[in-house]
Coordinates of C-alpha atoms in Angstrom, one line a residue:
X192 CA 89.5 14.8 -31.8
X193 CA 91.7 14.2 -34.4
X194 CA 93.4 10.7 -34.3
X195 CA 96.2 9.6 -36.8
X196 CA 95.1 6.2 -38.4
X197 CA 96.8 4.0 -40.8
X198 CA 95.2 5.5 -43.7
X199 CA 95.2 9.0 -42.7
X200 CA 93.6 11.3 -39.9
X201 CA 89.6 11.1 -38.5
X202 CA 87.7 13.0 -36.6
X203 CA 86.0 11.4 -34.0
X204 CA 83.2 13.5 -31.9
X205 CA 81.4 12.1 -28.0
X206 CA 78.1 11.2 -28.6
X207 CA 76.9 12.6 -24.9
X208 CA 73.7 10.2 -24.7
X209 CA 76.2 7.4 -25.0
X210 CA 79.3 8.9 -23.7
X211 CA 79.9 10.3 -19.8
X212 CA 76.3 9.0 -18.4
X213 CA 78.5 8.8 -15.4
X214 CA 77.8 12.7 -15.0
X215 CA 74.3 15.2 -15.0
X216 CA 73.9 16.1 -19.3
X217 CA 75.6 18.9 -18.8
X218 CA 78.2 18.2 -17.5
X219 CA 79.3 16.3 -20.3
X220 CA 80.6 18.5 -22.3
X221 CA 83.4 20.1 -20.1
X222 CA 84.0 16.5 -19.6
X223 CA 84.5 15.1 -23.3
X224 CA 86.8 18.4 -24.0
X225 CA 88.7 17.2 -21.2
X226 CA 89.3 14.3 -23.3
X227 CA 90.1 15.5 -26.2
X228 CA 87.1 16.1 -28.4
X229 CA 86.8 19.0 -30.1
X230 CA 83.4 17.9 -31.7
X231 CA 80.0 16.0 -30.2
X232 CA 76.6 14.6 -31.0
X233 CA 73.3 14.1 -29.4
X234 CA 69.8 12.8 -30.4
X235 CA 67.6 15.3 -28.9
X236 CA 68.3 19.0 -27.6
X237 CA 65.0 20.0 -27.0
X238 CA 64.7 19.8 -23.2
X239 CA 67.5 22.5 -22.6
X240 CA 66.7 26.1 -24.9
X241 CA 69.1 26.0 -27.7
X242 CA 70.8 29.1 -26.3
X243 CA 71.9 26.8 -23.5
X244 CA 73.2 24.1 -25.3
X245 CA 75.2 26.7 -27.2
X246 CA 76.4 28.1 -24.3
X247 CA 77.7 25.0 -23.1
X248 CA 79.6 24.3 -26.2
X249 CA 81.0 27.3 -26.5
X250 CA 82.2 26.6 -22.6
X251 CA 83.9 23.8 -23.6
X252 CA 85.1 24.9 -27.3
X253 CA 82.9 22.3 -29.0
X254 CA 81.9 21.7 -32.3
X255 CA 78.1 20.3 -32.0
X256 CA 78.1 17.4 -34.8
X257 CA 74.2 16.6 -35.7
X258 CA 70.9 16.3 -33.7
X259 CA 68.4 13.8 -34.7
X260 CA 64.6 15.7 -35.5
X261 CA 62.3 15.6 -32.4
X262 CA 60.6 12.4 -31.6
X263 CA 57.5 11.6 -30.3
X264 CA 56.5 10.4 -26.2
X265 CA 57.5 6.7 -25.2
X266 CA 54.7 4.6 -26.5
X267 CA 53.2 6.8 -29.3
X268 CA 53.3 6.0 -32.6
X269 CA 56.0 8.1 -33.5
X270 CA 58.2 7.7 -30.1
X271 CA 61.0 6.8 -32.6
X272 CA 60.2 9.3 -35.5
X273 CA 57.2 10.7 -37.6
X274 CA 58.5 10.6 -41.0
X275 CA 57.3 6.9 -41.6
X276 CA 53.7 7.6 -40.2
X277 CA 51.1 8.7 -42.9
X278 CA 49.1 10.0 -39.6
X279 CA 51.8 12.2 -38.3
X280 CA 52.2 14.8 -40.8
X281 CA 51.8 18.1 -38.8
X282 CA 53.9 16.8 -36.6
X283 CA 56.6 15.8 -38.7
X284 CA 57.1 19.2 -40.3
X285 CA 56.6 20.7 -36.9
X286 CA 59.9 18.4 -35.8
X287 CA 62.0 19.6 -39.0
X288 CA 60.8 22.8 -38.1
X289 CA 62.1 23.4 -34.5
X290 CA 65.5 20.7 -35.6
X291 CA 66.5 23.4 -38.2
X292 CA 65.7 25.8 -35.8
X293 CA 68.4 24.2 -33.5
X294 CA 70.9 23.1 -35.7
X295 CA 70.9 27.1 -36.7
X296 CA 71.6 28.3 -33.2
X297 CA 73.8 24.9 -32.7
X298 CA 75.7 25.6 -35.8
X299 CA 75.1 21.5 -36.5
X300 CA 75.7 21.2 -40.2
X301 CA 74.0 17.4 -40.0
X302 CA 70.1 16.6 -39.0
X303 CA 69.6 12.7 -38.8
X304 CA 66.0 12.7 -39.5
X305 CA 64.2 9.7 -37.6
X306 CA 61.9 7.4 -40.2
X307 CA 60.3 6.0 -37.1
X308 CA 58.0 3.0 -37.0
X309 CA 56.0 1.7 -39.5
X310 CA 52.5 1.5 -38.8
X311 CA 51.1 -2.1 -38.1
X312 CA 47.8 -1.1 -39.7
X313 CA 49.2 1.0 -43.0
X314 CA 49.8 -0.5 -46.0
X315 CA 53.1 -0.6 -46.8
X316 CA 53.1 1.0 -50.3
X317 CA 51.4 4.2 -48.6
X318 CA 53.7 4.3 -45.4
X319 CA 56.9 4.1 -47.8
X320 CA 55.5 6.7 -50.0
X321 CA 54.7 8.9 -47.3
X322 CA 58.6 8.7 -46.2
X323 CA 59.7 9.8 -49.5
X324 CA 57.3 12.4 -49.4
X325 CA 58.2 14.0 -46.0
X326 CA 62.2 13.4 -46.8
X327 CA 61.4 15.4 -49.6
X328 CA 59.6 18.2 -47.7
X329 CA 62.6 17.7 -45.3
X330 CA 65.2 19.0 -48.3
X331 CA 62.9 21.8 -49.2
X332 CA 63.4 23.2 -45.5
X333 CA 67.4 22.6 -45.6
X334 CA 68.3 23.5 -48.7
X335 CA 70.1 26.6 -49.3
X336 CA 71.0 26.7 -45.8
X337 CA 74.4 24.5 -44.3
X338 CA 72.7 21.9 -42.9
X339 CA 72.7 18.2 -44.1
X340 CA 69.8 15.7 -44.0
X341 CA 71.0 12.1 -43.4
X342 CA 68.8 8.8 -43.6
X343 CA 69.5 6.3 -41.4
X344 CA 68.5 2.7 -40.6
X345 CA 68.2 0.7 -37.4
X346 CA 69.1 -3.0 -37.8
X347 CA 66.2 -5.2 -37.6
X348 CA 67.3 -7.3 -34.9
X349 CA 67.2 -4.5 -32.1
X350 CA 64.2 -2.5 -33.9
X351 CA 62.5 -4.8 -36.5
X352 CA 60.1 -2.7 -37.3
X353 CA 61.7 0.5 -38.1
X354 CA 60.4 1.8 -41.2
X355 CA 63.9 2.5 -43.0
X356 CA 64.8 -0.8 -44.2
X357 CA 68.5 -0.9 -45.3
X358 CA 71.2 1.9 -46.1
X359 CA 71.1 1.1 -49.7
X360 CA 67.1 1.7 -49.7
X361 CA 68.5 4.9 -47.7
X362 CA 70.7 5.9 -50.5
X363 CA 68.5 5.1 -53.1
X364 CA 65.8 7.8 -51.6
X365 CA 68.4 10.8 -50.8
X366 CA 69.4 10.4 -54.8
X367 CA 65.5 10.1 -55.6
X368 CA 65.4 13.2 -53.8
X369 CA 68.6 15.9 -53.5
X370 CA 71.7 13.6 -53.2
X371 CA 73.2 17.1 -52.7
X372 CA 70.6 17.6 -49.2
X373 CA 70.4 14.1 -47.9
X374 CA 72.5 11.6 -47.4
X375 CA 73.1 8.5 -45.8
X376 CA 74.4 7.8 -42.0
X377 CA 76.4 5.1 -42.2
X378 CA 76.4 3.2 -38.8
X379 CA 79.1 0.7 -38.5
X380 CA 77.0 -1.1 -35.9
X381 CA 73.6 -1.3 -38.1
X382 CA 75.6 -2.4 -41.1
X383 CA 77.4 -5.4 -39.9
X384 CA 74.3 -7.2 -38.3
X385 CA 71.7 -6.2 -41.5
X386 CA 74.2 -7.3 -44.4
X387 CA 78.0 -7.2 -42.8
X388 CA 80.4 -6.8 -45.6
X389 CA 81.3 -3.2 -44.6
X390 CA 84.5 -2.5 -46.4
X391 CA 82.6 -3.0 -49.6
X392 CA 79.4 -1.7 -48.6
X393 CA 80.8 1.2 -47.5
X394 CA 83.1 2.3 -50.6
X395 CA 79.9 1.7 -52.3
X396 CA 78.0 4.2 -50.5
X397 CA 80.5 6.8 -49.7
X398 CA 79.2 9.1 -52.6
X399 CA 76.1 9.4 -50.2
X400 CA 77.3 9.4 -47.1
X401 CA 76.7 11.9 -44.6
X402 CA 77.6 11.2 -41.0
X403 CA 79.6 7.9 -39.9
X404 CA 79.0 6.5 -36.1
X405 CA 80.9 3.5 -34.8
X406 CA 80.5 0.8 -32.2
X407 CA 81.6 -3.1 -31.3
X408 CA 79.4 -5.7 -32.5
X409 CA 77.7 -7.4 -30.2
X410 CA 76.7 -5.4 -27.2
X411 CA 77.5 -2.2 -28.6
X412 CA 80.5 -1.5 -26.8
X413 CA 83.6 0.4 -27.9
X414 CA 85.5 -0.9 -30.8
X415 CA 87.6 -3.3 -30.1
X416 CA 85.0 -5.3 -27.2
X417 CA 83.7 -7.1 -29.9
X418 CA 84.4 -8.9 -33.7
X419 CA 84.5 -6.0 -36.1
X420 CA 88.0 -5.4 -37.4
X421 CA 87.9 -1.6 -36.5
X422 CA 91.6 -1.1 -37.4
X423 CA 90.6 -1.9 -41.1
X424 CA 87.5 -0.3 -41.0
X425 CA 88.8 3.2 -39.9
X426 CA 91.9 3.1 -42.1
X427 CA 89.5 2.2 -45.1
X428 CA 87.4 5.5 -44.1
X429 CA 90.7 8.1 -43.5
X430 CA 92.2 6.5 -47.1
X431 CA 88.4 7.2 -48.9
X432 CA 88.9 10.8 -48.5
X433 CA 85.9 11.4 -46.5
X434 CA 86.3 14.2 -44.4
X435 CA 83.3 14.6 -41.8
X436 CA 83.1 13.1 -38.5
X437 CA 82.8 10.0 -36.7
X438 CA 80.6 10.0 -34.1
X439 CA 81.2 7.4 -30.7
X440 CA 77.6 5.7 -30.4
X441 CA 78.8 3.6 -28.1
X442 CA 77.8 2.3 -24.5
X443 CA 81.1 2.2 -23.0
X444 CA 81.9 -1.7 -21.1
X445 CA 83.6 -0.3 -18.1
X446 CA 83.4 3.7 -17.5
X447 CA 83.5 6.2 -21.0
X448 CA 87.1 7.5 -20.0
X449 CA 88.9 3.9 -19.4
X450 CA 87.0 2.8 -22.1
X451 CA 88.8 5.8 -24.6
X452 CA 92.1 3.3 -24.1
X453 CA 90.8 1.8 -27.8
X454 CA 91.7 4.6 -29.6
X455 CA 95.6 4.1 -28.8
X456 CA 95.2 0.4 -29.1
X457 CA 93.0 0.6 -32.2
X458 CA 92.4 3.7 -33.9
X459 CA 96.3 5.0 -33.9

């Protein structure tokens, strides 16, 4: 969906875990088209063949956005990611493995990779190196081919202790690594409760950035539910000159389709 702000045009794509839970997974997508989006994004793939989510995009004449990289069952160590977790190795690599295998059949050109949680018994020197490590493994497997790695942080008040600590930390290890592989995710919703100050922030970090996703602060609802100045914010991002998507993250207050009203009242 292409929407007109006051700085120029965005592109804003469904996130279906977020978006439509009103309807079975798949029928979301013939339901965000019917919207408007031409574009979506979704944490995990895996439990449909990636011939089947293709063919559901390509029912609807969607663009799929980014996956996230596999994560691990509720309650294991790596239920939110492997990368983080100097015991998880194998199964790391094995997540990269079978996410570039997706986004190849998807035709995603972005792969958040998950840091996960750090480890209450590692020391943290080790766990941190082991991140850099495996993100740098991580841009061995996509380089050369037209997928994207991005970083990204969860606040610490919903997930304190998420191994990736702040988007500039993220930024700082994508440059360490292959600023032309990875690159930050810039979520409007992390940023404004770890640090706020997200015009500067993100002009700051647009260099790296990768993926954007957006939602209200607090309760995670649709922009304009809660106190970030989204007009501002979107405007700033069309006048930057970044060109990728925005991704809707957001648990909608009243029903995803009455909820869309904020992009008239806000966006355009």
């Amino acid at each position: 969906m292409i929407v007109e702000t006051s700085g120029g045009p965005i592109r804003l794509a469904a996130n279906l875990k977020w978006l439509y839970t009103e309807l079975p997974f798949e029928q979301r997508f013939a339901a965000a088209a019917a919207s408007g989006f031409t574009g979506v994004e979704f944490a995990s793939p895996y439990s449909l063949p990636a011939e089947r989510v293709r063919a559901l995009l390509d029912d609807a004449g969607l663009t799929q956005v980014l996956i996230n990289t596999p994560a691990g069952p509720a309650g294991s160590p790596t239920a939110m990611g492997a990368a983080y977790v100097p015991s998880a190795r194998e199964e790391f690599r094995d997540g990269v493995r079978t996410a570039l295998e997706y986004a190849s059949v998807l035709g995603t050109s972005v792969v958040h990779v998950m840091s996960g949680l750090r480890p209450a018994d590692a020391d943290p020197d080790t766990a941190f190196a082991t991140y850099v490590a495996n993100i740098g493994w991580a841009a061995d497997q996509a380089r050369g081919t037209s997928v994207r790695i991005a970083l990204e942080p969860i606040n610490k008040r919903d997930q304190p202790a998420y191994g990736l600590a702040t988007m500039e930390v993220a930024a700082a290890v994508a440059e360490a690594v292959d600023p032309e592989t990875v690159g930050v995710l810039f979520d409007v919703y992390h940023a404004q409760i770890d640090g706020g100050d997200l015009l500067e922030r993100f002009g700051r970090l647009l260099p790296r950035i990768a993926h954007i996703q957006i939602a209200d602060n607090p309760g995670r609802g649709e922009p304009g539910t809660g106190e970030i100045a989204y007009e501002r914010v979107l405007a700033r991002i069309a006048a930057s000159g970044y060109d990728g998507w925005i991704g809707c993250e957001y648990g909608p207050v009243a029903g995803t389709v009455d909820g869309l009203g904020w992009i008239e009242r806000i966006a355009r």
